[in-house]
Amino acid sequence: KQLSDMLNSQIMKESFNETQLLFFNCIFGTEPGLNLRNKIAHNLLSYNEYSSDYALMLFITVMQFSMYELTPK
């Protein structure tokens, strides 16, 4: 599955509010999002493009996900 499939899945819609989902899509989604996961995972950013803004966005994302306990079915 692609990340966009996960971001738009029913479990995400049930687990996160509309603002959180919009935030995730802006950070990790493709156009018009930043597609940050792809840029970092595939080393598409130059050294100078890494910023405290990106670090803060990723930190906020981790904090949002840490609010939930995921249990396997």
mmCIF file of C-alpha atoms in Angstrom, residues 6-7 11-12 14-28 55-70:
data_model
loop_
_atom_site.group_PDB
_atom_site.id
_atom_site.type_symbol
_atom_site.label_atom_id
_atom_site.label_comp_id
_atom_site.label_asym_id
_atom_site.label_seq_id
_atom_site.Cartn_x
_atom_site.Cartn_y
_atom_site.Cartn_z
ATOM 1 C CA MET A 6 -2.959 4.746 4.714
ATOM 2 C CA LEU A 7 -3.604 8.466 5.232
ATOM 3 C CA ILE A 11 -8.919 3.593 10.591
ATOM 4 C CA MET A 12 -7.196 6.973 10.235
ATOM 5 C CA GLU A 14 -11.822 6.992 12.949
ATOM 6 C CA SER A 15 -8.664 7.698 14.965
ATOM 7 C CA PHE A 16 -7.803 11.294 14.101
ATOM 8 C CA ASN A 17 -9.798 14.468 13.747
ATOM 9 C CA GLU A 18 -10.105 16.463 10.538
ATOM 10 C CA THR A 19 -7.366 18.930 11.515
ATOM 11 C CA GLN A 20 -4.908 16.146 12.268
ATOM 12 C CA LEU A 21 -5.670 14.387 8.983
ATOM 13 C CA LEU A 22 -5.167 17.619 7.078
ATOM 14 C CA PHE A 23 -1.836 18.127 8.848
ATOM 15 C CA PHE A 24 -0.679 14.594 7.972
ATOM 16 C CA ASN A 25 -1.708 15.049 4.342
ATOM 17 C CA CYS A 26 0.060 18.418 4.124
ATOM 18 C CA ILE A 27 3.268 16.939 5.493
ATOM 19 C CA PHE A 28 3.318 13.519 3.849
ATOM 20 C CA ALA A 55 12.127 18.528 12.225
ATOM 21 C CA LEU A 56 9.320 20.212 14.153
ATOM 22 C CA MET A 57 6.676 18.897 11.746
ATOM 23 C CA LEU A 58 8.007 15.357 12.142
ATOM 24 C CA PHE A 59 8.139 15.735 15.921
ATOM 25 C CA ILE A 60 4.523 16.927 15.994
ATOM 26 C CA THR A 61 3.530 13.944 13.856
ATOM 27 C CA VAL A 62 5.261 11.511 16.210
ATOM 28 C CA MET A 63 3.539 13.152 19.167
ATOM 29 C CA GLN A 64 0.145 12.889 17.438
ATOM 30 C CA PHE A 65 0.653 9.182 16.740
ATOM 31 C CA SER A 66 1.926 8.518 20.261
ATOM 32 C CA MET A 67 -1.461 9.576 21.664
ATOM 33 C CA TYR A 68 -2.988 6.354 20.372
ATOM 34 C CA GLU A 69 -2.451 2.763 21.351
ATOM 35 C CA LEU A 70 -2.444 0.547 18.313
#
